[in-house]
PDB file of C-alpha atoms in Angstrom:
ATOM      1  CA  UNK K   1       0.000   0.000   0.000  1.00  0.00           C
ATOM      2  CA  UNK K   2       1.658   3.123  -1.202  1.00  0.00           C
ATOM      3  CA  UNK K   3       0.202   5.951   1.046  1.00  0.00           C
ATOM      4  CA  UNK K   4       2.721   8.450  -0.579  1.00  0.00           C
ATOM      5  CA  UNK K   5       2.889   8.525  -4.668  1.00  0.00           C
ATOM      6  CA  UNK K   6       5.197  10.068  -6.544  1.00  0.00           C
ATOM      7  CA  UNK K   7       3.953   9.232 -10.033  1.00  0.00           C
ATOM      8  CA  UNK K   8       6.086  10.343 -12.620  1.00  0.00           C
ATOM      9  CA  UNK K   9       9.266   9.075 -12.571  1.00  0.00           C
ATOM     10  CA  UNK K  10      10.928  11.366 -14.289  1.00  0.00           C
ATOM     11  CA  UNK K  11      11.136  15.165 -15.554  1.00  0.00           C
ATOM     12  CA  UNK K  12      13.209  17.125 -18.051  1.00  0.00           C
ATOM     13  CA  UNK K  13      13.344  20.685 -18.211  1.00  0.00           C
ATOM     14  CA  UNK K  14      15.542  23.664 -19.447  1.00  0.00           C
ATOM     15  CA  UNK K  15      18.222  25.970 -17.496  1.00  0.00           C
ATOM     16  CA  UNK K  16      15.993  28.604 -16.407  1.00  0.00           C
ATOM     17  CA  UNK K  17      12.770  27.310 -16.807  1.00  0.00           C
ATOM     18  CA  UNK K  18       9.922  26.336 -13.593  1.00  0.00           C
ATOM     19  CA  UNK K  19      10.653  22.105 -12.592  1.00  0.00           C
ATOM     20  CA  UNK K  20       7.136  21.048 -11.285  1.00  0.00           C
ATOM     21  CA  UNK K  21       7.180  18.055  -9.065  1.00  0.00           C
ATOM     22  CA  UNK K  22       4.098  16.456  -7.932  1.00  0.00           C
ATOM     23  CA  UNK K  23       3.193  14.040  -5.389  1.00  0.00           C
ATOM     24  CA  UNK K  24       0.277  12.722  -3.855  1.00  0.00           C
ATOM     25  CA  UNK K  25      -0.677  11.223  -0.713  1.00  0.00           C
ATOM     26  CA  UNK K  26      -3.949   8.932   0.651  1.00  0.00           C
ATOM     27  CA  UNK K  27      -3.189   8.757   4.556  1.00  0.00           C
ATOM     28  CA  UNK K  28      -5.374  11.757   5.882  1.00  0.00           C
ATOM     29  CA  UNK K  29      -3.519  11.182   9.314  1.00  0.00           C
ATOM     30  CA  UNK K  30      -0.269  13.152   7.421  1.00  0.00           C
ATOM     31  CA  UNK K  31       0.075  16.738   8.500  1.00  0.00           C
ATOM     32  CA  UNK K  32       3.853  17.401   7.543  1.00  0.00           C
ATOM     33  CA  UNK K  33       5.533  17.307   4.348  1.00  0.00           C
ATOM     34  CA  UNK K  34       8.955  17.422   3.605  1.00  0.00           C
ATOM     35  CA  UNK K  35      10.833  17.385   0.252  1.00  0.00           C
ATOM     36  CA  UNK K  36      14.456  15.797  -0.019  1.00  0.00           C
ATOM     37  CA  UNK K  37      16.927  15.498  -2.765  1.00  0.00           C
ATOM     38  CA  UNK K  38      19.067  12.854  -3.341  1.00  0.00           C
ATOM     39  CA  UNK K  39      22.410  12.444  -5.309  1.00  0.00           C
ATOM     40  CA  UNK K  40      23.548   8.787  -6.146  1.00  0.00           C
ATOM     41  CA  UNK K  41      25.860   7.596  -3.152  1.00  0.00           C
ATOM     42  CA  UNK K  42      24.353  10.227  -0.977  1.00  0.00           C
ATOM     43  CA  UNK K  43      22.086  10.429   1.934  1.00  0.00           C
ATOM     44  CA  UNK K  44      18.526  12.472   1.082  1.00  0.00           C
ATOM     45  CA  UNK K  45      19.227  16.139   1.263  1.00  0.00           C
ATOM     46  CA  UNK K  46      16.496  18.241   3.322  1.00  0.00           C
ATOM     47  CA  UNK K  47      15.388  20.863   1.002  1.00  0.00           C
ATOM     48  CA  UNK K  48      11.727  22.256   1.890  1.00  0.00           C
ATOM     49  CA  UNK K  49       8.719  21.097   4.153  1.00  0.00           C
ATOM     50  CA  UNK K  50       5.171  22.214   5.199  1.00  0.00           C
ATOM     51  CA  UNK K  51       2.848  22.001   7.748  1.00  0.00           C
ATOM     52  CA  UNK K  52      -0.742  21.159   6.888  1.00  0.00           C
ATOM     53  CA  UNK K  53      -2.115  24.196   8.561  1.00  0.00           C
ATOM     54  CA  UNK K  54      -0.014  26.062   5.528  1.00  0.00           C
ATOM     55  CA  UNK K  55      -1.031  26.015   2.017  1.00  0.00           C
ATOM     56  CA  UNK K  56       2.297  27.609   0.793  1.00  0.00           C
ATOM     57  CA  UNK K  57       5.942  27.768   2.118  1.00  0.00           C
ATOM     58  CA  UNK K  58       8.936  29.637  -0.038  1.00  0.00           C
ATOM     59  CA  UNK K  59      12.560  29.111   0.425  1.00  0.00           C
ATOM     60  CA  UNK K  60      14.649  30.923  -2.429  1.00  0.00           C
ATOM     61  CA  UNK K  61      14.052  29.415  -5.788  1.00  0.00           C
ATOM     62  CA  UNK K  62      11.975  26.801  -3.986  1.00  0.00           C
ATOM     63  CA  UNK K  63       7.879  26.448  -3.083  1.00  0.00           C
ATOM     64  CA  UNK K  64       5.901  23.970  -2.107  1.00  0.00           C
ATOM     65  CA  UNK K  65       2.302  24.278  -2.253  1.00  0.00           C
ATOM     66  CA  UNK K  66      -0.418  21.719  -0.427  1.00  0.00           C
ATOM     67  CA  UNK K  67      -3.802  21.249  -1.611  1.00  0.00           C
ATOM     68  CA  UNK K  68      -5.297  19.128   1.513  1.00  0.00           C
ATOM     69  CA  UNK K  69      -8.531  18.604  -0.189  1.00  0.00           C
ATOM     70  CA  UNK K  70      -6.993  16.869  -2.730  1.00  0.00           C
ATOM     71  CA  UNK K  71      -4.600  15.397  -1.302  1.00  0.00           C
ATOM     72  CA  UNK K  72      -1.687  16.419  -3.353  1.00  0.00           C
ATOM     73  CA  UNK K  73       1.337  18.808  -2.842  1.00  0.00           C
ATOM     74  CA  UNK K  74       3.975  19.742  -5.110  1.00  0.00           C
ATOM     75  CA  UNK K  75       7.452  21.546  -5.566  1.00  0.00           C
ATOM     76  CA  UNK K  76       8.281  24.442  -7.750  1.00  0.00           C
ATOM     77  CA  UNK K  77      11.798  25.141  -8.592  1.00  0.00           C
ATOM     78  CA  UNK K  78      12.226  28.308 -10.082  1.00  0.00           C
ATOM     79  CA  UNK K  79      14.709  29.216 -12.014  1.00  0.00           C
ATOM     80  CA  UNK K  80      16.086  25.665 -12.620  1.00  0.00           C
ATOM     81  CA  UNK K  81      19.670  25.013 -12.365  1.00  0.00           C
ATOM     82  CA  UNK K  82      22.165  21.940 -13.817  1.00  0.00           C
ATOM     83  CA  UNK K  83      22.684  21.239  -9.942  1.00  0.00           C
ATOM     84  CA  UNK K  84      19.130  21.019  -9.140  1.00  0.00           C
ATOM     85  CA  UNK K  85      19.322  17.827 -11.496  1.00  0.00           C
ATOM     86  CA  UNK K  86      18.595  14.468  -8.998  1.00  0.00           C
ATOM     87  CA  UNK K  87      16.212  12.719  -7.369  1.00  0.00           C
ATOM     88  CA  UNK K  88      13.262  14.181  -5.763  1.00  0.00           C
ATOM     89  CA  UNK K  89      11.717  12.394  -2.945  1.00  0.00           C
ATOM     90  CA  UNK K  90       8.222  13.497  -1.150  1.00  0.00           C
ATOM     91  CA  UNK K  91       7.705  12.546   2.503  1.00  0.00           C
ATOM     92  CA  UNK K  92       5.289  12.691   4.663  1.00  0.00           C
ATOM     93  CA  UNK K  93       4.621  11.899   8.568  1.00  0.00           C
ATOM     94  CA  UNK K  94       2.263  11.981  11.459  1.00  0.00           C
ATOM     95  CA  UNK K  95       1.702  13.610  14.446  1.00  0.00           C
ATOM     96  CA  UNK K  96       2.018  11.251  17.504  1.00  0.00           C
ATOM     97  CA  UNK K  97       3.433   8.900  14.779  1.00  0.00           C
ATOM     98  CA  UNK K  98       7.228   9.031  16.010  1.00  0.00           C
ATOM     99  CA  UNK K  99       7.636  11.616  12.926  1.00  0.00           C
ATOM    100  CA  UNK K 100       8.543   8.542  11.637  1.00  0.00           C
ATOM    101  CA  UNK K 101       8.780   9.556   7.325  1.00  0.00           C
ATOM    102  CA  UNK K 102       6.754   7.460   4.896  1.00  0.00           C
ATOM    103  CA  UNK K 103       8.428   8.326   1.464  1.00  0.00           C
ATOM    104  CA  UNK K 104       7.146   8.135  -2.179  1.00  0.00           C
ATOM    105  CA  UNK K 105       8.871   6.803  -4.899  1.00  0.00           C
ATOM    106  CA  UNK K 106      11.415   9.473  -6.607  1.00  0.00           C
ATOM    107  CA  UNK K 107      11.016  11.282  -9.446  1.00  0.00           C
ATOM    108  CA  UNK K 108      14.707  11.554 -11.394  1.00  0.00           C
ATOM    109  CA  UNK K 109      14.843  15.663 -12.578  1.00  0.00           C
ATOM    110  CA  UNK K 110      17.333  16.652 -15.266  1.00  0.00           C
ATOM    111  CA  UNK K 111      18.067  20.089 -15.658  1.00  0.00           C
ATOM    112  CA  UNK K 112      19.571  20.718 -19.444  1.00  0.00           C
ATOM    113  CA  UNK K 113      21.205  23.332 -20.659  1.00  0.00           C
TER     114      UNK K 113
ATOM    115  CA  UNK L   1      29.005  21.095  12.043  1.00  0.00           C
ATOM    116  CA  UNK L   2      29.477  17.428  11.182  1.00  0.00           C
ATOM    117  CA  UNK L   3      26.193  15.951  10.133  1.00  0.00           C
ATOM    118  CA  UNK L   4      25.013  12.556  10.740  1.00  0.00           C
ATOM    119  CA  UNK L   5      28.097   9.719   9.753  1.00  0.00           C
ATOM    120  CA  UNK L   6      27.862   6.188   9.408  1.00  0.00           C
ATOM    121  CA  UNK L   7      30.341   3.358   8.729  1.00  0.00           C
ATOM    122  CA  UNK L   8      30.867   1.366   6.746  1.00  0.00           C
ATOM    123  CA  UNK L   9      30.317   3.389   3.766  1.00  0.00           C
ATOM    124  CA  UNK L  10      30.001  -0.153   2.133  1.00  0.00           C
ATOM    125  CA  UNK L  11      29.824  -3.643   2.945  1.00  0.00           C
ATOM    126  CA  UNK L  12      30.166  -6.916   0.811  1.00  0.00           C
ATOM    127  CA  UNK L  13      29.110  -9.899   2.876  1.00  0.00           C
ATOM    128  CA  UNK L  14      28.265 -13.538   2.470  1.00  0.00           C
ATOM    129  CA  UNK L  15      24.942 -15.096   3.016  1.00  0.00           C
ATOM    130  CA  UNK L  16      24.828 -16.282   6.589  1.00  0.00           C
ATOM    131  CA  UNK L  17      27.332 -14.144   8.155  1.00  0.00           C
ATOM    132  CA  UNK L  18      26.175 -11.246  10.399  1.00  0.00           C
ATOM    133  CA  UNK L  19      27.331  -7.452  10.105  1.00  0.00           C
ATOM    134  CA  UNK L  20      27.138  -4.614  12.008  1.00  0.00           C
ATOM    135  CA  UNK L  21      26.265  -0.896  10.896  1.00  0.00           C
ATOM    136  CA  UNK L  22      26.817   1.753  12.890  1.00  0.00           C
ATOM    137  CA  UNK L  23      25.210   5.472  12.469  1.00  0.00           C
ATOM    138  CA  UNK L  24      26.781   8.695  14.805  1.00  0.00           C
ATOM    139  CA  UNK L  25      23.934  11.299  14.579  1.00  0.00           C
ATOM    140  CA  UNK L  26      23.729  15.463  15.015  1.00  0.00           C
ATOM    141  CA  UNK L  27      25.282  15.915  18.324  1.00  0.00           C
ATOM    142  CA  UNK L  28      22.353  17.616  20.145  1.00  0.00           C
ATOM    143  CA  UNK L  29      19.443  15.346  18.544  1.00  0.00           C
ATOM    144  CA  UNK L  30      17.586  12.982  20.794  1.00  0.00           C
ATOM    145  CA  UNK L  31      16.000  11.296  17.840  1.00  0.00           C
ATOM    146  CA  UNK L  32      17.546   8.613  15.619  1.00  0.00           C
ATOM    147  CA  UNK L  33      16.051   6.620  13.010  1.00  0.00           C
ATOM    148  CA  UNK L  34      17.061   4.055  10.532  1.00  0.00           C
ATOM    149  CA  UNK L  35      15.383   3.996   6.882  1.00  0.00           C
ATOM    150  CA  UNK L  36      16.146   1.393   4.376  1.00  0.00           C
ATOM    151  CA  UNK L  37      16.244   1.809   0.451  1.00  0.00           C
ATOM    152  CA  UNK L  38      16.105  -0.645  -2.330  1.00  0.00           C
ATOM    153  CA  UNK L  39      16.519   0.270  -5.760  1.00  0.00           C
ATOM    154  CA  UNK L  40      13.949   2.155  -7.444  1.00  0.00           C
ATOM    155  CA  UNK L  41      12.307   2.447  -4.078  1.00  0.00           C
ATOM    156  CA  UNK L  42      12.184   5.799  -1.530  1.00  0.00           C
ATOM    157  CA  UNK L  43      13.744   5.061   1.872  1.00  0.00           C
ATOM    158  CA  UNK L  44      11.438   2.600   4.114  1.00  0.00           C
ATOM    159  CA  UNK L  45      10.920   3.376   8.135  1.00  0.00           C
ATOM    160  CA  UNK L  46      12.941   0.588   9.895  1.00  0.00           C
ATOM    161  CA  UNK L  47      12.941   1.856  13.780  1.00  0.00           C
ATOM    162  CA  UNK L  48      13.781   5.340  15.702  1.00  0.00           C
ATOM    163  CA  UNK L  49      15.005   5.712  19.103  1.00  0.00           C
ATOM    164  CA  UNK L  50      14.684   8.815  21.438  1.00  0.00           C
ATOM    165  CA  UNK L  51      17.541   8.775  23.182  1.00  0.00           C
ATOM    166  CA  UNK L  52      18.386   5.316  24.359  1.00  0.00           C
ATOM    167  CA  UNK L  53      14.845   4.176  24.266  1.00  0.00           C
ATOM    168  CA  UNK L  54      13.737   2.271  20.674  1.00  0.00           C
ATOM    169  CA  UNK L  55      10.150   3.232  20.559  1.00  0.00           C
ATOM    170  CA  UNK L  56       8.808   1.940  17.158  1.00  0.00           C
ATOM    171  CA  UNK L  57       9.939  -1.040  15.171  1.00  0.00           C
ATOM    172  CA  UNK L  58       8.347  -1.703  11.709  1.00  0.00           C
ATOM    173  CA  UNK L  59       7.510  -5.182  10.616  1.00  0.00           C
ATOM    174  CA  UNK L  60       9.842  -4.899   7.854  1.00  0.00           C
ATOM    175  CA  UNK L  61      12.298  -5.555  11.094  1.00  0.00           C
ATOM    176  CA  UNK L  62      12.395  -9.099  11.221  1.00  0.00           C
ATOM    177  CA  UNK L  63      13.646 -10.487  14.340  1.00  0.00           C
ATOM    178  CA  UNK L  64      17.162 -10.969  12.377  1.00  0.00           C
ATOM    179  CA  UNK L  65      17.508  -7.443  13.120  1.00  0.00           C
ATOM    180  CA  UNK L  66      18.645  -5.911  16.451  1.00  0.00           C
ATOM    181  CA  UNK L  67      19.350  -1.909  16.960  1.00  0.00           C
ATOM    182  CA  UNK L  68      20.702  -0.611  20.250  1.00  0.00           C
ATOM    183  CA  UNK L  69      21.615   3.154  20.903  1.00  0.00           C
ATOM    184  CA  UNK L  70      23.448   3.026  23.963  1.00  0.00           C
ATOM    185  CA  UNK L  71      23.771   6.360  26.251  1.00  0.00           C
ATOM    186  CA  UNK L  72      21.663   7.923  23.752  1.00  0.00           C
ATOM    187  CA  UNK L  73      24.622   8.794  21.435  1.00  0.00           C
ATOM    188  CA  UNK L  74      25.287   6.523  18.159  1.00  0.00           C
ATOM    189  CA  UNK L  75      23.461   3.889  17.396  1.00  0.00           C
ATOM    190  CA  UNK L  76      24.347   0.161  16.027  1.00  0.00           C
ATOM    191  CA  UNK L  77      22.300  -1.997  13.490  1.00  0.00           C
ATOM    192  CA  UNK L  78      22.789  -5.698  13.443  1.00  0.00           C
ATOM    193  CA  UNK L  79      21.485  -7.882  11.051  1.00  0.00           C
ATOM    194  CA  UNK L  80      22.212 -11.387  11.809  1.00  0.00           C
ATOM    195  CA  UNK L  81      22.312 -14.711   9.077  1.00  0.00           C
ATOM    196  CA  UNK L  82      22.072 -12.135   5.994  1.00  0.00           C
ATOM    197  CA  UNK L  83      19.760 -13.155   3.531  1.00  0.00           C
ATOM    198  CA  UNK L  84      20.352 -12.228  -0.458  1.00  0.00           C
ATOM    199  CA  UNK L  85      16.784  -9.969   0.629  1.00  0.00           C
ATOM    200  CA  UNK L  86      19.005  -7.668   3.016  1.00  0.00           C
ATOM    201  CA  UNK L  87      20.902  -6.348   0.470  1.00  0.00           C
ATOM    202  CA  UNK L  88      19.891  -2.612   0.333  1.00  0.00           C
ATOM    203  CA  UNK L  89      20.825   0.924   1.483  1.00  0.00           C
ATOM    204  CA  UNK L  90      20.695   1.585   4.704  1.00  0.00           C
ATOM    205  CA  UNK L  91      19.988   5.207   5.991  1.00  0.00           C
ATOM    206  CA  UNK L  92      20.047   6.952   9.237  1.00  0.00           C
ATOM    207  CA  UNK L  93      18.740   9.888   9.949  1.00  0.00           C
ATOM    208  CA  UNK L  94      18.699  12.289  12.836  1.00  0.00           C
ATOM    209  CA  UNK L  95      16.357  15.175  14.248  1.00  0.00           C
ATOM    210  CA  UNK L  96      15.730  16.849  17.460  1.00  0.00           C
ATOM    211  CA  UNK L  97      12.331  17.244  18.971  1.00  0.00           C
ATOM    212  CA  UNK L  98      10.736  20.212  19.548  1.00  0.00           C
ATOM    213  CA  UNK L  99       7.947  22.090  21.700  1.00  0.00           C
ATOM    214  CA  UNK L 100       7.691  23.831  18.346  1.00  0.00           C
ATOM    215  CA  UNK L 101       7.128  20.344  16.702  1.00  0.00           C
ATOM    216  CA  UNK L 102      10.478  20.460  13.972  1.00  0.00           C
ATOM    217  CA  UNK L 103      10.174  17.589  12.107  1.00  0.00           C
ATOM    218  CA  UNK L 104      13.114  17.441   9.388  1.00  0.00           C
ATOM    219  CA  UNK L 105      15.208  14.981   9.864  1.00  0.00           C
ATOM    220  CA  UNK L 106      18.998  14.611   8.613  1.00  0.00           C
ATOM    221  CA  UNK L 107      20.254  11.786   6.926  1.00  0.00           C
ATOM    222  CA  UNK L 108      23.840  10.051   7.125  1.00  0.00           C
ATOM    223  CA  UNK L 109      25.352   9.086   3.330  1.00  0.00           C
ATOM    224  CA  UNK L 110      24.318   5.204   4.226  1.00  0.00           C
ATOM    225  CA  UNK L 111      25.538   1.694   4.438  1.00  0.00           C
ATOM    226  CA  UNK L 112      25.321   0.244   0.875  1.00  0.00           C
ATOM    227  CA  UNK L 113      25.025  -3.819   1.779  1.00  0.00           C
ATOM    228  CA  UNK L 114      25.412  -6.242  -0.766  1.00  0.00           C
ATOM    229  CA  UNK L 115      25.089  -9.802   0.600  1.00  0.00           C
ATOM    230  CA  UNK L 116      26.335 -12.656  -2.220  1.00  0.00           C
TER     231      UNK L 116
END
C-alpha cells in the first residue's frame, strides 16, 4: 500500500525554466511534508517542508504548495539550475506517529542546458 | 558542524554471516532513526530511538535485526544470518524534537550492503 505517490518518474526541463514536481498522498492522518533530494551515493538532502495548517511555504528558488482537499502537494523550482538535477523524494509523517517519514517513490529531474 | 556519519560506507558480505552498521547522529538530537532503500524504491521506516529508548519497530524488522543506541549517542544496526533480501541501502537519519514540533530529519550518506 503506497500511502505516498510520486507518479512520474521522471522530468526534463531547461536551465531557467519552472521544474514542477508532484506528489500525492492517501493517509489523511499526514500533517507534515517534507521534500528531499538525493544524489547517487548520498544520503537524502532536506530541502523544503510544510505544515498542513499552511497552504504555501517559499525558500529561495523553492515552493511547495499543499492542496489538503486533494490530497496532493507539489514543488516548484524556479529558475532551474544543472545542480538542481537528482532525485526528488516526497515525505510525509504523522503527528504522535514518532515523525517517523513514509516516502514516495522518486522522481529523477534533469536540468539541461 | 558534522552531520550525521555512518560506517561502513560499504559492505560486501556472504549469506549467513552477520554485520554490524553503525550510524553517529547530530550531536544535540535525541532522535535517531534508521530507513532502508532498495533500488527504485524511496527510503522505508525501519525503527527510531529517542535517546536510548527504541520506541517503534516496523515489521519490515524481522527479528534478524537488532538496533541498540546506547547512552543515547550513536546507534548500532545488526542484522544477523544475511539473507540475499538484506541487500539494500541503509539510511540513518537524525532530528531533534521540539515544543515547536520540527520535524526534518537529517540523513547520514548510508551503508550500501550487498550480501552474495
Amino acid at each position: 500500500d503506497q500511502q505516498v505517490k510520486q507518479n512520474s518518474p521522471s522530468l526534463s526541463v531547461q536551465e531557467g525554466r519552472i521544474s514542477i514536481l508532484n506528489c500525492d498522498y492517501t493517509n489523511s492522518m499526514f500533517d507534515y511534508f517534507l521534500w528531499y533530494k538525493k544524489y547517487p551515493a548520498e544520503g537524502p538532502t532536506f530541502l523544503i517542508s510544510i505544515s498542513s495548517i499552511k497552504d504555501k511555504n517559499e525558500d529561495g528558488r523553492f515552493t511547495v504548495f499543499l492542496n489538503k482537499s486533494a490530497k496532493h502537494l507539489s514543488l516548484h523550482i524556479v529558475p532551474s539550475q544543472p545542480g538542481d538535477s537528482a532525485v526528488y523524494f516526497c515525505a510525509a509523517s504523522a503527528t504522535g506517529g514518532g515523525n517517523k517519514l513514509t516516502f514516495g517513490t522518486g522522481t529523477q529531474l534533469k536540468v539541461e542546458l | 558542524d558534522t552531520g550525521v556519519s555512518q560506517n561502513p560506507r560499504h559492505k560486501i558480505t556472504k549469506r549467513g554471516q552477520n554485520v554490524t552498521f553503525r550510524c553517529d547522529p547530530i550531536s544535540e538530537h535525541n532522535r535517531l532513526y534508521w530507513y532502508r532503500q532498495t533500488l527504485g524504491q524511496g527510503p522505508e521506516f525501519l525503527t527510531y530511538f529517542q535517546n536510548e529508548a527504541q520506541l517503534e519497530k516496523s515489521r519490515l524488522l524481522s527479528d534478524r535485526f537488532s538496533a541498540e543506541r546506547p547512552k543515547g549517542s550513536f546507534s548500532t544496526l545488526e542484522i544477523q544470518r544475511t539473507e540475499q533480501g538484506d541487500s539494500a541501502m541503509y539510511l540513518c537519519a537524525s532530528s531533534r524534537e521540539l515544543r515547536t514540533a520540527t520535524y526534518e530529519q537529517y540523513f547520514g550518506p548510508g551503508t550500501r550492503l550487498t550480501v552474495t
